[in-house]
PDB file of C-alpha atoms in Angstrom:
ATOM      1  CA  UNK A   1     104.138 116.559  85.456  1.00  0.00           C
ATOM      2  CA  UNK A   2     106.723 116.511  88.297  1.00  0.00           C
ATOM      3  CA  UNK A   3     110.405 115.168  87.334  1.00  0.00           C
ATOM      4  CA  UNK A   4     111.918 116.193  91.148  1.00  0.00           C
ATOM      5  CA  UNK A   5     109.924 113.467  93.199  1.00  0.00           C
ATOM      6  CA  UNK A   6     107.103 116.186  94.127  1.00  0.00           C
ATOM      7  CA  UNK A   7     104.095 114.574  92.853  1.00  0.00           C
ATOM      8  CA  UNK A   8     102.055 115.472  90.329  1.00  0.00           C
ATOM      9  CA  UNK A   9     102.385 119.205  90.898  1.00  0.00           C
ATOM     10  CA  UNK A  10     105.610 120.590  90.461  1.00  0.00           C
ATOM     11  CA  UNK A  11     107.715 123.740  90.761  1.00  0.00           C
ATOM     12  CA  UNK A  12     106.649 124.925  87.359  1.00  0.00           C
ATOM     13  CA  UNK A  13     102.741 123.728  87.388  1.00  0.00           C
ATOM     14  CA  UNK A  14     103.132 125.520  91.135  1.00  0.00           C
ATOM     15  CA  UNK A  15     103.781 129.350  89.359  1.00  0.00           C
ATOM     16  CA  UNK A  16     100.472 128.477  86.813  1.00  0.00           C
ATOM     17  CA  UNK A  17      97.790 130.704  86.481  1.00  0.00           C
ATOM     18  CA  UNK A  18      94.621 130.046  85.952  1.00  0.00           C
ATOM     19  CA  UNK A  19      94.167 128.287  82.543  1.00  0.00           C
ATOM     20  CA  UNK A  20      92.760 131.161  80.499  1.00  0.00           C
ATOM     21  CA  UNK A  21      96.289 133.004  81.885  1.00  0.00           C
ATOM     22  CA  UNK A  22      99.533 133.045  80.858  1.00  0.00           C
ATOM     23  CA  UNK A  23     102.186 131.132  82.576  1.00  0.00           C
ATOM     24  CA  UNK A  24     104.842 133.744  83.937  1.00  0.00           C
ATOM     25  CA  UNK A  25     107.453 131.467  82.517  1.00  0.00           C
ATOM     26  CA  UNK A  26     106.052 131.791  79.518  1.00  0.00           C
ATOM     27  CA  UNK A  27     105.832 135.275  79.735  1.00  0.00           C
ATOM     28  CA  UNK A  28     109.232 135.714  80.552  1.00  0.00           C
ATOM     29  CA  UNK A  29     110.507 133.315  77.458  1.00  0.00           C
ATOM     30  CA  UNK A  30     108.123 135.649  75.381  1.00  0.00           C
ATOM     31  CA  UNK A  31     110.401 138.696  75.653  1.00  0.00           C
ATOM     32  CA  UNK A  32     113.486 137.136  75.055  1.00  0.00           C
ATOM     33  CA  UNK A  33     114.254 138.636  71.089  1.00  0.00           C
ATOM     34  CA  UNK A  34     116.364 135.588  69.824  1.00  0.00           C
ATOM     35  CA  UNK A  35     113.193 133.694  70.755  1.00  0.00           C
ATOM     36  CA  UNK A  36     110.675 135.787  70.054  1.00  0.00           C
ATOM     37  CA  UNK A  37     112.169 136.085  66.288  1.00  0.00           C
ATOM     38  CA  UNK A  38     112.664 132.414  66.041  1.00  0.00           C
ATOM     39  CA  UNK A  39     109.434 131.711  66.850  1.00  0.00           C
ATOM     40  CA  UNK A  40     108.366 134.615  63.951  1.00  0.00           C
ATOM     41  CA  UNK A  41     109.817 132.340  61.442  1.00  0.00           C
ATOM     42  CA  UNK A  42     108.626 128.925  62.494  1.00  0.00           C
ATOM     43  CA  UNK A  43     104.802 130.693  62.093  1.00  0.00           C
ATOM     44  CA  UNK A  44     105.617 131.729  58.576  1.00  0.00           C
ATOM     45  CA  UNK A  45     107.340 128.488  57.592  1.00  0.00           C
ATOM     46  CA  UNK A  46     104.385 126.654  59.230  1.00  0.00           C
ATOM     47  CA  UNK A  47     102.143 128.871  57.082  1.00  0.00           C
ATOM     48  CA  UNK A  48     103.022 128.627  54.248  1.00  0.00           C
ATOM     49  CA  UNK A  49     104.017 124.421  54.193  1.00  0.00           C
ATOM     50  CA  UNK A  50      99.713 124.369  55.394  1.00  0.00           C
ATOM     51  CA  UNK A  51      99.483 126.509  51.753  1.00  0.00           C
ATOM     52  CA  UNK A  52     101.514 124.360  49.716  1.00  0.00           C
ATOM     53  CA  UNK A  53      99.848 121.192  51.214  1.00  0.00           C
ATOM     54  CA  UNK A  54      96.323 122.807  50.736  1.00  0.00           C
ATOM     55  CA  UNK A  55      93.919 119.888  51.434  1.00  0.00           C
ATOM     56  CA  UNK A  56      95.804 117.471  52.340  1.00  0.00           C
ATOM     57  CA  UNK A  57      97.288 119.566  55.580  1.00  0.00           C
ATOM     58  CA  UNK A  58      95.409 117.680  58.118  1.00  0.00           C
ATOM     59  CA  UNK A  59      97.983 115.398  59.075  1.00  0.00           C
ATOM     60  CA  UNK A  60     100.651 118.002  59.051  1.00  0.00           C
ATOM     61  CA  UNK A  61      98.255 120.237  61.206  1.00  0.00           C
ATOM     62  CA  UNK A  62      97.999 116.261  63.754  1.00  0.00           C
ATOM     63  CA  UNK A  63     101.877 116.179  64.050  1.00  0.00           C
ATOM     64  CA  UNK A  64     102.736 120.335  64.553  1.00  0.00           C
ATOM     65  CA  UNK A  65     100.195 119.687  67.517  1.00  0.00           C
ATOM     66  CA  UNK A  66     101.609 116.365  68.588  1.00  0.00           C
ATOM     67  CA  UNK A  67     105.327 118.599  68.587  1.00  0.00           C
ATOM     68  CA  UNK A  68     103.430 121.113  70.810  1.00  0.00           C
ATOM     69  CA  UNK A  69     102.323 119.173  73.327  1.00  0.00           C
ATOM     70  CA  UNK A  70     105.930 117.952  73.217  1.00  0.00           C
ATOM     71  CA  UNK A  71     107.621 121.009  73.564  1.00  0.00           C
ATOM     72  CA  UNK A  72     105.210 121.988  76.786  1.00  0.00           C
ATOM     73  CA  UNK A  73     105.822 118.971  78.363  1.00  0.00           C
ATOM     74  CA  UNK A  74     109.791 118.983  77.632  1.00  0.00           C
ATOM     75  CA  UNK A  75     109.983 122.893  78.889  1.00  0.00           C
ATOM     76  CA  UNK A  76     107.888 121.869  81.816  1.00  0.00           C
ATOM     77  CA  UNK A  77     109.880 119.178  82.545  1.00  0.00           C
ATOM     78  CA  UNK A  78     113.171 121.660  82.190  1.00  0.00           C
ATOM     79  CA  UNK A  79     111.725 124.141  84.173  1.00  0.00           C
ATOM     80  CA  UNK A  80     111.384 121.460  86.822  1.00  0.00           C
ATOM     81  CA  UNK A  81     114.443 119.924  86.637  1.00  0.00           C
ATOM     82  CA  UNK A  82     116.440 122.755  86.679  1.00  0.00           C
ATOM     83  CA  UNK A  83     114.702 124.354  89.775  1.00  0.00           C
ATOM     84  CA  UNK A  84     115.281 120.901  92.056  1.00  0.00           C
ATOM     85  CA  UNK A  85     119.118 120.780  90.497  1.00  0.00           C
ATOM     86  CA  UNK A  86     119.507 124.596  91.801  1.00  0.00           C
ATOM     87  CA  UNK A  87     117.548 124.536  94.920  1.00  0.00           C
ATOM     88  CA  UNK A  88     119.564 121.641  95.496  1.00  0.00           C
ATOM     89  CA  UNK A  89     122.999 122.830  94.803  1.00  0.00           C
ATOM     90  CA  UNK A  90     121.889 126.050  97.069  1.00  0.00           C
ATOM     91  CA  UNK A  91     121.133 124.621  99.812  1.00  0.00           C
ATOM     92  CA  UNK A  92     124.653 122.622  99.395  1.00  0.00           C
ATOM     93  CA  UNK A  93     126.427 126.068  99.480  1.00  0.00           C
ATOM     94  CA  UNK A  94     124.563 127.378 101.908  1.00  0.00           C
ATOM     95  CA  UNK A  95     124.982 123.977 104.374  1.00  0.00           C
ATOM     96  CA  UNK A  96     129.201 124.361 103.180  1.00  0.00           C
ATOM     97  CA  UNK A  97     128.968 128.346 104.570  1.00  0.00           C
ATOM     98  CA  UNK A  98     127.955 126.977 108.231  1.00  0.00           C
ATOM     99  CA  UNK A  99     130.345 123.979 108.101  1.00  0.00           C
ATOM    100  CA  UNK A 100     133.679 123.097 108.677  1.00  0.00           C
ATOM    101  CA  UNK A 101     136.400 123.350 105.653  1.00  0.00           C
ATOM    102  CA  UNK A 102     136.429 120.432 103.734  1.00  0.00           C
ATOM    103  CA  UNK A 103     138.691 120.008 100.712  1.00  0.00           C
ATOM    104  CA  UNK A 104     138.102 120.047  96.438  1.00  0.00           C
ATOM    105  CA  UNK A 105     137.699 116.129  96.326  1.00  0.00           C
ATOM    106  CA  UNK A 106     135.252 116.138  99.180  1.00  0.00           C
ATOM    107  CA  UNK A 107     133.151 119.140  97.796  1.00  0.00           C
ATOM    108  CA  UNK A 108     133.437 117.255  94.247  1.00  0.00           C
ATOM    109  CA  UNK A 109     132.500 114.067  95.779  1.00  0.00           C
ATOM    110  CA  UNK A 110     129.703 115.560  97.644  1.00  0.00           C
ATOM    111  CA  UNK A 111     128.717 117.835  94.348  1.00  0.00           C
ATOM    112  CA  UNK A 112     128.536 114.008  92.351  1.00  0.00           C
ATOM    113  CA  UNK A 113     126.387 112.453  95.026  1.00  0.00           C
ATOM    114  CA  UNK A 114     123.972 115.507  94.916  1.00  0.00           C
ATOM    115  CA  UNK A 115     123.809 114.693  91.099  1.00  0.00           C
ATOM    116  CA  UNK A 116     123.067 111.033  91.414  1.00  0.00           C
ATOM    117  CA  UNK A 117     120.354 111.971  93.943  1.00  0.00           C
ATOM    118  CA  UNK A 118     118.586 113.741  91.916  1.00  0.00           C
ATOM    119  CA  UNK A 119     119.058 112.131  88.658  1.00  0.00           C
ATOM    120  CA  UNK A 120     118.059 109.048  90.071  1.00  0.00           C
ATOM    121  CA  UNK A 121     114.412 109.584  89.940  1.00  0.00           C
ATOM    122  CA  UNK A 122     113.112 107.904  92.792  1.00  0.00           C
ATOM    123  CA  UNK A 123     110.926 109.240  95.496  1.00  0.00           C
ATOM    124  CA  UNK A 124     112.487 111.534  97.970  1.00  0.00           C
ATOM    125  CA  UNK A 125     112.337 109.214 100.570  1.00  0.00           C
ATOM    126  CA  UNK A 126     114.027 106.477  98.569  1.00  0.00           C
ATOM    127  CA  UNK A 127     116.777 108.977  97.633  1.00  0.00           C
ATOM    128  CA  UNK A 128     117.125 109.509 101.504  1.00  0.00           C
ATOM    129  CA  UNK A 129     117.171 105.743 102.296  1.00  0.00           C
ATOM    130  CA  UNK A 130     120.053 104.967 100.295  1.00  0.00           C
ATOM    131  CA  UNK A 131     121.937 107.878 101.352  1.00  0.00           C
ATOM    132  CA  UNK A 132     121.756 107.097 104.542  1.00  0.00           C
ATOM    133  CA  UNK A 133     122.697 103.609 104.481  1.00  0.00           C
ATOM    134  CA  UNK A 134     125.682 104.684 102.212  1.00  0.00           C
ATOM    135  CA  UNK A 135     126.975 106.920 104.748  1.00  0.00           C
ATOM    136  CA  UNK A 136     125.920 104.401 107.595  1.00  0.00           C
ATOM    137  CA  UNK A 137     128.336 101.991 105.355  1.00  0.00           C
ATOM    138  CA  UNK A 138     131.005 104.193 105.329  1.00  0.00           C
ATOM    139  CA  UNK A 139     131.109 105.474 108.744  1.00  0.00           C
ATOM    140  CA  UNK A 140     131.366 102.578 109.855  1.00  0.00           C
ATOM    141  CA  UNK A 141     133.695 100.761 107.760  1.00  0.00           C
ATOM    142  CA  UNK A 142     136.297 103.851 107.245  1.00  0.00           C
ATOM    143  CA  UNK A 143     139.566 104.880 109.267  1.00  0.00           C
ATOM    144  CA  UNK A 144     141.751 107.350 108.724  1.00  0.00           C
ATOM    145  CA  UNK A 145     144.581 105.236 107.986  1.00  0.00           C
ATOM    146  CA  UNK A 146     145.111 104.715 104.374  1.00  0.00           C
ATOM    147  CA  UNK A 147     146.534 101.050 103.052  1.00  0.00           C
ATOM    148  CA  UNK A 148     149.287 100.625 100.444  1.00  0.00           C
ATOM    149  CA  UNK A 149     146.501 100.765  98.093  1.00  0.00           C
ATOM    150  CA  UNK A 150     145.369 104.019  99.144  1.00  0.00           C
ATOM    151  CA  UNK A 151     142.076 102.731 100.670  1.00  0.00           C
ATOM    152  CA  UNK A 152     141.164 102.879 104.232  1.00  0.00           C
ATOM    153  CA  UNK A 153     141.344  99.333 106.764  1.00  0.00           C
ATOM    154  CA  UNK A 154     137.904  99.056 108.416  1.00  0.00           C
TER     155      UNK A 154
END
């Protein structure tokens, strides 16, 4: 599952091993303590609720796999939704290290457009289009002389 526009294969499916390995995300999550110990005590409270239900476990057993499937899919989509938010917001400081000085409210506006993009969840080249044609609009239609109202006069 790809959340950034990338297809079906995305930054986290793109670090998989083979299915038989681990994923090194995974791996990496594994040896965090607070996790490691949290997931300690979900086992043992999943244990022992299969006990106490005995026989009649099976749908129990149907909706902790249901959650798992949900969980991989959610940290998946995490994974992949954080790594398009920071190799997006990289490249932005990297492009603002070779540019000209702007000031806050242009960096802020330019941060909140970078959000929309992205949040958006349209193709890449959608996400393009319409930034284009919004800064097409606004070039064109902008001055630098402000009205009364503080807006520019095309």
């Amino acid at each position: 599952m790809s959340v950034g526009g990338r297809g079906p294969r995305g930054p986290y499916t793109a670090l998989g091993r083979e299915r038989d390995d681990e994923h090194p995300v995974d791996l990496a999550l594994e040896r965090l303590a607070p996790l490691r110990e949290l997931r300690a005590r979900i086992r043992n409270a999943s244990r022992r609720l299969a006990e106490a239900l005995g026989k009649r476990r099976e749908p129990w057993l149907e909706v902790e796999a249901l959650l798992n499937d949900y969980r991989a899919a959610r940290e998946e989509a995490c994974f992949d939704l954080g790594f398009e938010h920071g190799l997006a917001a990289g490249r932005a400081q990297a492009l603002r290290r070779t540019a000209s000085p702007q000031g806050q409210e242009a960096l802020a506006l330019a941060d909140r457009i970078r959000d929309e993009a992205l949040l958006a969840g349209l193709p890449a080249a959608a996400v393009v289009t319409a930034l284009l044609e919004a800064a097409w609009a606004v070039a064109l239609g902008l001055t630098d002389q402000p009205t009364p109202t503080g807006r520019r006069n095309p």
